[in-house]
């Protein structure tokens, strides 16, 4: 086997939370606020439901082929060459998603903290660490995440708690009537896509020590992420109100800047920086690992380590070339990314599941 | 060998990172902005005034000696097409790089405020360095003069004004709340009004008493905006009424005249209160039922009523309620009658209660507001009477 690691269900939940939460915490609120205003929390609820469906879909599909990742079982379902094509598309998708994440990572650091630093400096630094993590295998960055994620969650919690004196829950009213169903559903699409990254479960499941708990892992991770994001969104709305919140790129950063307890406890941007850097690193590592593992399985290599560097270079280069500016990135995430993401997160898994069901239960093992 | 080589490479690589952040600025290279002012020059340009901390005088503390003569801040102005353009011009004169993160106040001159304020605040919201916790002020003169004002209690006038705003004796608003009010359809923004006051100070200590006239800053009420342009001002007692109507900061002192002895007064310290605004709509007209509840302690009594008696307390409570209602009516008349702008958040409460009607009214909301009726009921409670049940100095 290419990847010898085995992780427990709890570690997997942590990993899946880290995979969605960090970027969503920073970027998502603005996109939703733009569409669904004060009703964004309803959009998020809908998105959680959609994500649960996607998770169910992917896990059901994966569990039909124990011990195999998506890159391997597509060949079983579709036959060797069509399977290779789909697996290649998935590798390409993982690389692209990772490039976007990397770009978000760098953009935030440059926009908010160090405007004069070239974006590639941050990207190279985080990629070097991620490459090291991936080279050491799944278990290593899973354990790192086990330490980092609780700290991240505590920080997110602290930020939101310290803002309570500034909140005005009336800003969430009136519910529904202002925006109507169309806006709320539109607002739900982007978070669904974001939560839909849970599709990476299809790569992870073979490495769970209790594969049967995969449903529970995917569902808990989605629910945890969803509730944190809803909590944080309601907090942003109660702080800024629907009108003022929608112009910001990073509402969570603006939130932290408002913390001022007794004129003493203030300027807590470092917390956000921690969430971003630590969470971003883990998130990038997961997608990086999946892409590298996928490439190795696709090429039928004995070891994935030789691929770490080349795949990393592709991700880095793609992230730099993908967008002119942060506004381009933002537009991409809010519009053209969606159909592309939906195909990989929902359509293909669904078709694969149908095909697998038609072929009937598998008898022999690889 | 391979190990040695990789260690060496690692060390070289680390040297590049360990030297510190890319965009780092040492404290000694920063010109820390304490307060900023924005004026509009007659030819339509932006004049940015910065109050910069002079570290040597501030850390010197009381030892400086020449307080009142040697200011601990440097006030410098520059003009440009935009705020940032003006800052760029200033940068050619200021030897250190301008650092916004500690700016506590942002003062607008009357001309700039009347011209439209949105264009000026964008920089402060967009820049990653300035903070939304800055207090927004409007002066009826030039913002420059406010920043040049003198402070007896604090090191600089910017700190002085920020502390005034923080103590919430009048209406004070930070950039975040100001932006929300600007962005919100059902509200018009308001900001504190700041002015200059003359006073003489003793410079040079006790030995050579010499009186010098100085100008200090004073909070004198509220600036009322119509959307983004300044519509006018409210004075201090109108501001008090405004605060009660908005349900913010209901603390403060109210004085009522004595029940039995004319010319004497009683002062009541308001501890807390609540305002409830109920918008009403019958398909045609809009009116508001405002209920204000205040609780206070009797803290000063010039006259000799027996407050142990229930009827007397009731009468005092009625007078308190009357006093509050008077102030509220005063503010309401000015806001509805003279300025005709909704600065009371009434539009927002209407929006929340009648979300379906709101889209029809929101575009002409200020007119609807100006024509709407307001029923005010005030309920006052006298809760405590300090340490006395009657005046201790009273003869039997």
XYZ file of C-alpha atoms in Angstrom:
762
model
C 0.000 0.000 0.000
C 1.170 3.474 -0.814
C 0.052 5.056 2.384
C 0.594 2.939 5.470
C -1.101 5.228 7.962
C -4.261 4.430 9.861
C -6.226 7.058 11.725
C -8.976 6.799 14.287
C -12.476 8.117 13.777
C -11.878 11.038 16.105
C -8.766 12.044 14.224
C -10.700 11.827 10.988
C -13.435 14.102 12.339
C -10.804 16.624 13.379
C -9.218 16.408 9.974
C -12.478 16.932 8.127
C -13.346 19.938 10.303
C -9.949 21.466 9.614
C -10.482 20.797 5.968
C -13.503 23.091 5.704
C -13.481 25.491 8.605
C -10.425 27.773 8.295
C -11.073 29.306 4.894
C -14.814 29.228 5.299
C -14.531 31.102 8.598
C -12.768 33.961 6.886
C -14.173 34.123 3.395
C -17.638 32.692 3.503
C -19.594 35.193 5.584
C -19.047 37.994 3.084
C -20.253 35.931 0.148
C -23.388 34.806 1.963
C -24.074 38.229 3.421
C -24.058 39.636 -0.066
C -26.883 37.355 -1.167
C -28.921 36.338 1.843
C -28.251 39.278 4.212
C -29.642 38.669 7.686
C -31.104 35.331 6.608
C -27.711 33.873 5.809
C -27.983 31.511 8.735
C -30.921 29.827 6.986
C -28.726 29.479 3.920
C -26.080 27.891 6.078
C -28.596 25.453 7.530
C -29.649 24.452 4.039
C -26.021 24.100 3.072
C -25.395 21.785 6.007
C -28.252 19.582 4.809
C -26.840 19.497 1.295
C -23.402 18.698 2.693
C -24.856 15.817 4.702
C -26.348 14.447 1.493
C -23.026 14.752 -0.294
C -21.296 13.088 2.629
C -23.811 10.231 2.603
C -23.347 9.835 -1.127
C -19.585 9.739 -0.992
C -19.388 7.466 2.025
C -21.912 4.991 0.594
C -19.940 4.923 -2.596
C -16.618 4.453 -0.839
C -17.833 1.742 1.490
C -18.791 -0.434 -1.450
C -15.100 -0.748 -2.217
C -13.313 -1.348 1.044
C -9.634 -0.560 1.055
C -9.801 1.425 -2.146
C -9.630 5.138 -2.738
C -11.732 6.873 -5.321
C -8.820 6.785 -7.758
C -8.838 3.001 -7.636
C -12.511 2.161 -7.496
C -13.508 4.318 -10.452
C -11.525 1.869 -12.538
C -13.521 -0.984 -11.060
C -16.798 0.745 -11.757
C -16.101 2.214 -15.158
C -13.412 -0.051 -16.510
C -9.737 0.678 -16.808
C -9.466 3.532 -19.315
C -12.653 5.481 -18.579
C -11.770 5.046 -14.909
C -8.326 6.478 -15.501
C -9.874 9.540 -17.125
C -12.226 10.204 -14.217
C -9.463 9.597 -11.684
C -7.280 12.041 -13.563
C -10.047 14.635 -13.479
C -10.283 14.186 -9.713
C -6.560 14.655 -9.283
C -6.748 17.758 -11.393
C -9.693 19.007 -9.321
C -7.813 18.444 -6.052
C -4.828 20.331 -7.394
C -7.000 23.178 -8.553
C -8.903 23.419 -5.271
C -5.638 23.415 -3.431
C -4.271 26.176 -5.633
C -7.347 28.264 -4.805
C -6.939 27.593 -1.094
C -3.302 28.553 -1.299
C -4.204 31.744 -3.089
C -6.766 32.587 -0.411
C -4.163 31.896 2.215
C -1.671 34.265 0.635
C -4.252 36.904 -0.255
C -5.413 37.235 3.296
C -1.909 37.583 4.689
C -1.074 40.238 2.121
C -4.353 42.162 2.262
C -4.684 42.251 5.982
C -1.252 42.140 7.514
C 1.703 42.632 5.222
C 0.733 44.512 2.066
C 4.278 44.996 0.856
C 5.294 41.354 0.951
C 4.946 39.461 -2.316
C 2.198 36.882 -2.051
C 4.484 34.082 -3.198
C 6.572 34.360 -0.051
C 3.655 33.232 2.115
C 2.657 30.603 -0.399
C 6.126 29.102 -0.613
C 6.480 29.055 3.169
C 3.228 27.233 3.741
C 3.834 24.863 0.839
C 7.227 23.903 2.204
C 5.655 22.981 5.527
C 2.767 21.195 3.830
C 5.170 19.292 1.589
C 7.092 18.160 4.645
C 3.849 17.071 6.303
C 2.661 15.182 3.231
C 6.024 13.485 2.784
C 5.769 12.186 6.312
C 2.385 10.729 5.620
C -1.203 10.963 6.726
C -0.649 10.094 10.376
C 1.818 12.901 10.896
C -0.323 15.805 9.827
C -3.367 14.165 11.369
C -1.634 14.267 14.731
C -0.444 17.816 14.178
C -4.038 18.710 13.456
C -5.155 17.017 16.648
C -3.141 19.616 18.523
C -3.921 22.583 16.295
C -7.659 22.228 15.792
C -8.657 22.515 19.462
C -6.593 25.685 19.716
C -8.236 27.018 16.563
C -11.691 26.270 17.929
C -10.895 27.930 21.237
C -9.693 31.034 19.414
C -12.792 31.174 17.212
C -14.883 30.799 20.327
C -12.980 33.486 22.246
C -13.329 35.948 19.397
C -17.074 35.459 19.245
C -17.550 35.558 23.004
C -15.560 38.745 23.490
C -17.811 40.488 21.002
C -20.989 39.885 22.970
C -21.092 43.410 24.449
C -21.143 44.826 20.922
C -23.925 42.636 19.596
C -27.456 43.635 18.762
C -29.555 40.622 17.881
C -32.313 42.816 16.472
C -30.141 43.235 13.413
C -31.180 39.704 12.414
C -34.781 40.838 12.015
C -36.969 40.660 10.011
C -36.491 37.027 9.183
C -37.179 35.779 5.648
C -39.514 38.488 4.308
C -36.806 40.926 3.177
C -34.897 38.485 1.057
C -37.267 35.702 0.147
C -36.585 32.113 -0.778
C -34.618 32.823 -3.949
C -31.922 34.860 -2.246
C -31.675 32.411 0.608
C -31.218 29.479 -1.743
C -28.694 31.425 -3.789
C -26.891 32.152 -0.577
C -26.883 28.464 0.247
C -25.103 27.381 -2.915
C -21.675 28.690 -2.030
C -21.536 27.268 1.484
C -22.847 23.947 0.131
C -19.947 23.842 -2.226
C -17.596 24.723 0.565
C -18.970 22.046 2.875
C -18.986 19.720 -0.107
C -15.222 19.443 0.167
C -16.165 16.553 2.426
C -15.957 14.576 -0.822
C -12.293 14.102 0.073
C -13.651 11.400 2.402
C -13.525 9.195 -0.697
C -9.756 9.306 -0.447
C -9.594 9.070 3.323
C -11.936 6.189 4.101
C -9.488 3.353 3.324
C -7.187 4.764 5.990
C -9.734 4.810 8.779
C -9.107 2.071 11.315
C -12.862 1.616 11.579
C -14.159 2.206 8.090
C -17.723 1.443 9.195
C -17.778 4.622 11.245
C -17.237 6.709 8.124
C -20.869 7.869 8.064
C -20.540 9.100 11.599
C -17.225 10.802 10.829
C -18.554 12.677 7.822
C -21.788 13.671 9.534
C -20.156 14.860 12.754
C -17.515 16.834 10.891
C -20.168 18.553 8.793
C -22.363 19.302 11.792
C -19.469 20.666 13.837
C -18.268 22.885 11.014
C -21.808 23.954 10.230
C -22.672 24.944 13.766
C -19.456 26.917 14.224
C -20.054 28.772 10.989
C -23.688 29.516 11.815
C -22.681 30.776 15.249
C -20.011 32.935 13.715
C -22.337 34.214 10.992
C -25.065 35.205 13.421
C -22.394 36.949 15.415
C -21.201 38.923 12.374
C -24.740 39.932 11.488
C -25.581 41.025 15.007
C -22.396 43.046 15.045
C -22.555 44.762 11.678
C -26.072 44.331 10.380
C -26.820 43.086 6.891
C -26.038 46.305 5.049
C -22.598 46.994 6.410
C -21.417 43.386 6.421
C -21.701 42.738 2.738
C -18.926 45.033 1.570
C -16.188 43.346 3.490
C -13.895 40.672 2.152
C -12.956 39.252 5.560
C -15.805 39.949 8.004
C -14.149 37.829 10.674
C -11.116 40.063 10.643
C -13.248 43.174 10.979
C -15.002 41.452 13.853
C -11.802 40.875 15.752
C -10.803 44.472 15.279
C -13.935 45.518 17.160
C -13.015 43.622 20.314
C -12.412 46.115 23.044
C -12.947 45.006 26.602
C -12.441 47.762 29.138
C -10.122 49.607 26.779
C -7.533 47.006 27.630
C -8.233 43.720 25.870
C -8.100 44.773 22.254
C -6.263 44.346 18.962
C -6.604 40.593 18.869
C -5.822 40.181 15.178
C -3.104 37.738 16.122
C -5.832 35.238 17.013
C -7.239 35.406 13.509
C -3.754 35.103 12.116
C -3.251 31.928 14.146
C -6.539 30.424 12.988
C -5.619 31.251 9.447
C -2.036 30.097 9.376
C -2.513 26.893 11.377
C -5.849 25.989 9.823
C -4.702 26.930 6.344
C -1.613 24.768 6.699
C -3.652 21.709 7.684
C -6.218 22.330 4.990
C -3.589 22.686 2.304
C -1.831 19.549 3.557
C -4.991 17.460 3.254
C -5.682 18.432 -0.345
C -2.002 18.189 -1.190
C -1.806 14.697 0.287
C -4.929 13.588 -1.562
C -3.576 14.919 -4.842
C -0.185 13.309 -4.370
C -1.650 9.978 -3.281
C -4.064 10.081 -6.198
C -1.293 10.768 -8.690
C 0.748 7.874 -7.339
C -2.194 5.482 -7.505
C -3.053 6.708 -10.964
C 0.474 6.093 -12.159
C 0.543 2.835 -10.175
C 3.746 3.720 -8.359
C 5.110 1.949 -5.323
C 5.768 5.118 -3.368
C 4.240 8.572 -3.535
C 7.204 10.483 -2.133
C 8.814 11.301 -5.497
C 5.611 13.068 -6.487
C 5.463 15.447 -3.508
C 7.739 18.041 -5.012
C 6.347 18.113 -8.580
C 2.724 18.263 -7.432
C 3.637 21.032 -4.971
C 5.266 23.056 -7.715
C 2.191 22.673 -9.910
C -0.104 23.804 -7.085
C 2.102 26.790 -6.313
C 2.403 27.877 -9.923
C -1.298 27.423 -10.540
C -2.210 29.477 -7.492
C -0.097 32.368 -8.714
C -1.329 32.186 -12.279
C -4.990 31.608 -11.508
C -6.015 35.146 -10.596
C -4.908 38.685 -11.270
C -6.054 40.047 -7.928
C -8.003 39.208 -4.808
C -11.104 40.585 -6.507
C -10.653 38.053 -9.283
C -10.313 35.316 -6.698
C -13.408 36.536 -4.928
C -15.455 36.627 -8.122
C -14.230 33.168 -9.032
C -15.205 31.732 -5.654
C -18.606 33.370 -5.764
C -19.511 32.494 -9.345
C -17.558 30.411 -11.809
C -16.154 27.981 -9.239
C -19.626 26.703 -8.491
C -20.552 24.598 -11.532
C -17.045 23.206 -11.627
C -17.123 22.248 -7.950
C -20.651 20.848 -8.106
C -19.684 18.455 -10.902
C -16.924 16.953 -8.800
C -18.677 17.022 -5.458
C -22.131 15.854 -6.415
C -22.629 14.868 -10.044
C -19.735 12.466 -10.556
C -20.121 10.723 -7.164
C -23.833 10.340 -7.833
C -23.275 8.847 -11.294
C -20.596 6.569 -9.891
C -22.917 5.379 -7.141
C -25.676 4.655 -9.649
C -23.237 2.818 -11.900
C -21.904 0.830 -8.956
C -25.411 -0.124 -7.892
C -26.279 -1.235 -11.399
C -23.217 -3.419 -11.510
C -24.368 -5.081 -8.326
C -22.365 -5.968 -5.236
C -18.755 -6.770 -5.821
C -17.665 -10.314 -5.184
C -13.922 -10.380 -5.675
C -11.254 -8.160 -4.221
C -8.525 -6.519 -6.103
C 27.931 14.099 3.855
C 24.415 14.338 2.558
C 23.137 15.070 6.025
C 25.727 17.806 6.525
C 24.814 19.397 3.229
C 21.106 19.398 4.012
C 21.794 20.896 7.454
C 23.822 23.628 5.831
C 21.069 24.355 3.324
C 18.525 24.444 6.107
C 20.608 26.941 8.057
C 20.997 29.200 5.050
C 17.292 28.979 4.369
C 16.444 29.803 7.971
C 18.684 32.831 7.948
C 16.451 34.309 5.318
C 13.330 33.827 7.411
C 14.654 34.548 10.874
C 15.689 38.071 10.038
C 12.071 39.024 10.637
C 8.984 40.075 8.837
C 9.073 41.500 5.385
C 7.072 44.640 6.022
C 8.323 45.183 9.539
C 8.512 48.634 11.032
C 10.310 49.239 14.266
C 8.616 51.398 16.859
C 11.261 54.061 16.452
C 10.463 54.323 12.753
C 6.781 55.047 13.258
C 4.890 58.272 13.420
C 1.931 57.198 15.559
C -1.280 58.970 14.631
C -3.342 59.783 17.722
C -6.118 61.587 15.961
C -6.983 62.681 12.477
C -9.051 65.503 11.090
C -10.580 66.034 7.698
C -11.484 69.402 6.224
C -12.539 70.459 2.806
C -10.556 73.329 1.389
C -12.364 76.053 -0.592
C -11.027 74.626 -3.850
C -12.566 71.244 -3.080
C -9.499 69.375 -1.910
C -9.146 67.237 1.168
C -7.102 68.645 3.998
C -5.899 65.893 6.276
C -4.657 66.911 9.689
C -2.758 64.418 11.771
C -1.910 64.581 15.411
C 1.302 62.641 15.805
C 2.686 61.493 19.129
C 6.038 62.902 20.095
C 7.437 59.960 22.039
C 10.057 61.954 23.933
C 7.533 64.299 25.531
C 4.957 61.633 26.331
C 7.322 59.253 28.050
C 8.841 62.233 29.897
C 5.661 62.431 31.942
C 5.426 65.161 34.555
C 9.109 65.857 34.489
C 8.777 67.794 31.260
C 8.019 70.910 33.242
C 6.931 73.118 30.420
C 3.423 71.718 30.161
C 1.129 73.978 28.284
C 3.925 75.432 26.256
C 5.626 72.384 24.834
C 2.919 70.196 23.305
C 3.415 66.448 23.369
C 2.064 66.009 19.908
C 2.834 67.426 16.539
C -0.124 68.557 14.494
C 0.498 68.665 10.795
C -1.793 69.222 7.818
C -1.575 68.460 4.159
C -3.969 68.716 1.243
C -4.621 66.391 -1.639
C -7.313 65.091 -3.930
C -8.118 62.162 -1.632
C -7.338 61.324 1.959
C -4.516 59.071 0.887
C -3.220 61.667 -1.526
C -3.080 64.165 1.325
C -1.304 61.594 3.459
C 1.209 61.052 0.697
C 1.976 64.772 0.669
C 2.405 64.669 4.421
C 4.750 61.728 4.146
C 7.255 63.952 2.412
C 7.390 66.081 5.542
C 7.177 63.451 8.266
C 10.428 61.640 8.770
C 8.789 58.429 10.017
C 6.182 56.240 8.411
C 2.625 57.119 9.325
C 1.029 54.479 11.549
C -2.747 54.514 11.843
C -3.520 51.699 14.268
C -3.664 53.880 17.370
C -5.721 56.682 15.963
C -8.493 57.266 18.488
C -10.577 59.989 16.880
C -11.574 61.131 13.444
C -12.849 64.703 13.331
C -14.714 66.189 10.406
C -14.819 69.911 9.757
C -18.210 71.404 9.004
C -17.432 72.021 5.334
C -16.382 68.424 4.775
C -19.406 67.095 6.637
C -21.789 69.272 4.652
C -20.181 68.178 1.416
C -20.735 64.461 1.980
C -18.951 62.145 4.311
C -18.942 58.806 2.497
C -16.027 59.700 0.266
C -13.882 60.556 3.253
C -14.474 57.543 5.479
C -13.820 54.896 2.850
C -10.080 55.042 3.344
C -10.451 54.397 7.062
C -12.603 51.325 6.464
C -10.549 49.949 3.637
C -7.086 50.350 5.063
C -5.935 47.382 7.108
C -4.160 49.704 9.519
C -6.873 51.968 10.865
C -9.511 50.609 13.220
C -13.289 50.731 13.298
C -13.138 51.682 16.946
C -12.181 55.292 16.125
C -14.625 57.860 17.502
C -16.328 59.987 14.877
C -16.727 63.688 15.670
C -17.989 66.706 13.817
C -17.011 70.262 14.635
C -18.694 73.405 13.404
C -15.352 74.941 12.561
C -12.247 73.307 11.204
C -11.122 69.894 12.335
C -7.557 71.172 12.345
C -8.299 73.497 15.261
C -9.713 70.659 17.344
C -6.575 68.616 16.915
C -4.465 71.625 17.827
C -6.438 72.133 21.023
C -4.821 71.863 24.401
C -5.625 69.339 27.094
C -5.060 69.836 30.785
C -5.788 66.282 31.878
C -4.233 64.218 29.127
C -1.126 64.509 27.055
C -2.855 65.442 23.847
C -6.243 66.667 22.764
C -6.922 63.483 20.783
C -6.611 61.340 23.896
C -8.661 63.877 25.797
C -11.490 63.793 23.265
C -11.387 60.000 23.012
C -11.814 59.764 26.776
C -14.696 62.219 26.647
C -16.351 60.046 24.040
C -15.675 56.870 25.970
C -17.258 58.229 29.144
C -20.496 58.604 27.149
C -21.664 61.763 28.778
C -23.183 62.734 25.474
C -23.703 60.818 22.298
C -20.599 59.132 20.987
C -20.275 56.855 18.027
C -17.447 54.814 16.619
C -16.625 54.268 12.988
C -18.329 50.859 12.930
C -21.665 52.135 14.208
C -21.410 55.237 12.068
C -20.926 53.051 9.000
C -23.880 50.884 9.936
C -26.050 53.987 10.210
C -24.794 55.207 6.834
C -25.436 51.839 5.194
C -28.846 51.401 6.753
C -31.886 52.596 4.865
C -33.981 53.224 7.937
C -31.539 55.470 9.785
C -29.526 58.583 9.269
C -26.149 58.887 10.933
C -25.346 61.041 13.912
C -22.018 61.861 15.472
C -20.791 63.781 18.482
C -20.249 67.445 18.063
C -17.029 68.831 19.388
C -16.138 72.483 19.850
C -13.461 74.679 21.284
C -13.618 76.445 24.606
C -11.261 79.088 25.939
C -9.665 78.746 29.283
C -6.639 80.179 30.965
C -4.029 77.959 32.502
C -1.104 78.480 34.787
C 2.097 77.623 33.094
C 5.461 77.263 34.717
C 4.163 75.971 38.024
C 3.740 77.933 41.243
C 6.913 79.955 41.109
C 6.238 82.181 38.175
C 2.513 82.159 37.787
C 1.683 83.364 34.348
C -1.686 83.001 32.815
C -1.900 81.759 29.275
C -5.064 81.481 27.250
C -5.553 78.077 25.735
C -8.228 76.388 23.708
C -9.636 73.111 24.917
C -12.076 70.711 23.351
C -15.624 70.273 24.664
C -18.453 67.963 23.678
C -21.431 70.126 22.875
C -24.079 67.838 21.505
C -24.796 65.928 18.369
C -24.305 66.435 14.671
C -27.258 65.306 12.599
C -26.775 63.993 9.101
C -29.187 63.624 6.264
C -27.822 60.531 4.576
C -24.194 61.554 4.134
C -24.437 65.317 4.474
C -24.547 67.337 7.656
C -28.011 68.737 8.305
C -27.425 70.527 11.585
C -26.694 70.162 15.258
C -28.536 69.323 18.455
C -27.524 70.990 21.693
C -26.820 69.171 24.928
C -30.325 68.950 26.335
C -31.740 67.941 22.958
C -29.041 65.297 22.814
C -30.228 63.986 26.170
C -33.735 63.675 24.755
C -32.350 62.015 21.659
C -30.516 59.435 23.730
C -33.673 58.606 25.642
C -35.565 58.209 22.391
C -32.912 55.936 20.958
C -32.703 53.958 24.166
C -28.967 54.457 24.480
C -27.036 55.478 27.561
C -29.955 56.363 29.729
C -27.720 57.405 32.582
C -27.242 60.978 33.694
C -28.648 63.514 36.098
C -32.019 65.166 35.850
C -33.132 68.029 38.044
C -36.721 68.719 38.990
C -38.047 71.704 40.843
C -39.234 71.374 44.406
C -42.847 70.522 45.087
C -43.342 72.924 47.942
C -40.599 75.521 47.859
C -40.294 77.435 44.587
C -36.780 78.154 43.379
C -35.305 75.068 44.955
C -34.365 71.936 43.080
C -33.864 68.224 43.506
C -31.396 66.175 41.485
C -31.963 62.577 40.573
C -29.257 60.269 39.325
C -30.655 58.039 36.601
C -29.293 54.543 37.130
C -30.916 52.707 34.301
C -33.739 52.856 31.887
C -35.264 51.268 28.876
C -36.958 52.571 25.782
C -39.450 50.614 23.831
C -40.582 51.836 20.438
C -43.704 50.260 18.963
C -44.332 51.312 15.380
C -47.982 51.283 14.332
C -49.417 51.247 10.864
C -53.069 51.179 9.838
C -52.631 51.092 6.084
C -52.316 54.828 5.719
C -50.599 56.606 8.521
C -47.622 55.700 10.605
C -47.251 56.487 14.250
C -45.058 55.357 17.077
C -45.782 54.483 20.679
C -42.682 55.204 22.686
C -42.476 53.998 26.235
C -39.583 55.138 28.344
C -38.955 53.664 31.771
C -36.344 55.242 34.003
C -35.080 54.397 37.441
C -33.200 56.857 39.560
C -31.866 57.730 43.005
C -32.454 61.016 44.754
C -28.994 62.385 45.327
C -29.550 66.019 46.151
C -32.428 67.821 47.741
C -32.362 71.591 48.195
C -35.842 71.683 49.634
C -37.379 69.879 52.582
C -40.097 67.533 51.336
C -40.837 64.475 53.394
C -39.792 61.773 50.994
C -40.851 59.139 53.468
C -44.387 59.915 52.437
C -45.700 57.915 49.564
C -47.597 60.774 47.897
C -44.483 62.910 47.866
C -42.502 60.185 46.203
C -45.256 59.708 43.658
C -45.228 63.419 42.929
C -41.459 63.423 42.488
C -41.734 60.481 40.130
C -44.308 62.368 38.119
C -42.031 65.367 37.923
C -39.176 63.168 36.777
C -41.369 61.728 34.075
C -42.443 65.199 33.048
C -38.850 66.384 32.874
C -37.847 63.455 30.683
C -40.851 63.935 28.465
C -40.044 67.625 28.019
C -36.544 66.844 26.854
C -37.731 64.092 24.577
C -40.357 66.386 23.028
C -37.724 69.057 22.539
C -35.479 66.669 20.640
C -38.379 65.232 18.689
C -39.586 68.668 17.587
C -36.184 69.549 16.311
C -35.644 66.245 14.560
C -39.117 65.929 13.032
C -39.874 69.576 12.533
C -36.604 71.217 11.674
C -34.298 68.591 10.204
C -36.932 66.104 9.028
C -34.542 63.170 9.208
C -34.969 59.919 11.069
C -32.021 59.647 13.407
C -33.974 57.710 16.014
C -33.791 54.226 14.461
C -37.569 54.411 14.082
C -37.250 53.331 10.461
C -35.436 50.203 11.539
C -38.049 49.275 14.125
C -40.755 49.883 11.548
C -38.875 47.694 9.089
C -38.689 44.924 11.661
C -42.348 45.077 12.571
C -43.787 45.638 9.096
C -41.282 44.047 6.730
C -43.891 43.773 3.986
C -44.897 47.428 4.085
C -41.318 48.644 4.346
C -40.337 48.353 0.641
C -43.136 50.801 -0.234
C -42.117 53.363 2.325
C -38.360 53.059 2.516
C -37.506 55.416 -0.312
C -39.485 58.273 1.152
C -38.972 57.238 4.743
C -37.704 60.579 6.021
C -40.900 62.287 4.842
C -43.057 59.585 6.386
C -41.089 59.935 9.593
C -41.426 63.713 9.686
C -45.185 63.404 9.310
C -45.683 60.593 11.786
C -47.190 60.984 15.197
C -45.313 59.979 18.318
C -47.051 59.071 21.577
C -44.683 59.289 24.484
C -45.305 57.706 27.850
C -42.718 57.976 30.538
C -42.686 55.871 33.644
C -40.317 57.011 36.360
C -39.306 55.149 39.483
C -37.537 56.613 42.460
C -35.635 53.666 43.835
C -33.276 54.960 46.492
C -32.468 58.152 48.291
C -28.747 57.964 48.944
C -27.832 57.635 52.616
C -30.648 59.767 53.978
C -34.350 59.333 54.517
C -34.674 63.074 55.017
C -32.169 65.850 55.107
C -30.024 65.121 58.141
C -29.348 68.828 58.613
C -33.080 69.471 59.004
C -34.379 70.906 62.327
C -37.120 68.885 63.960
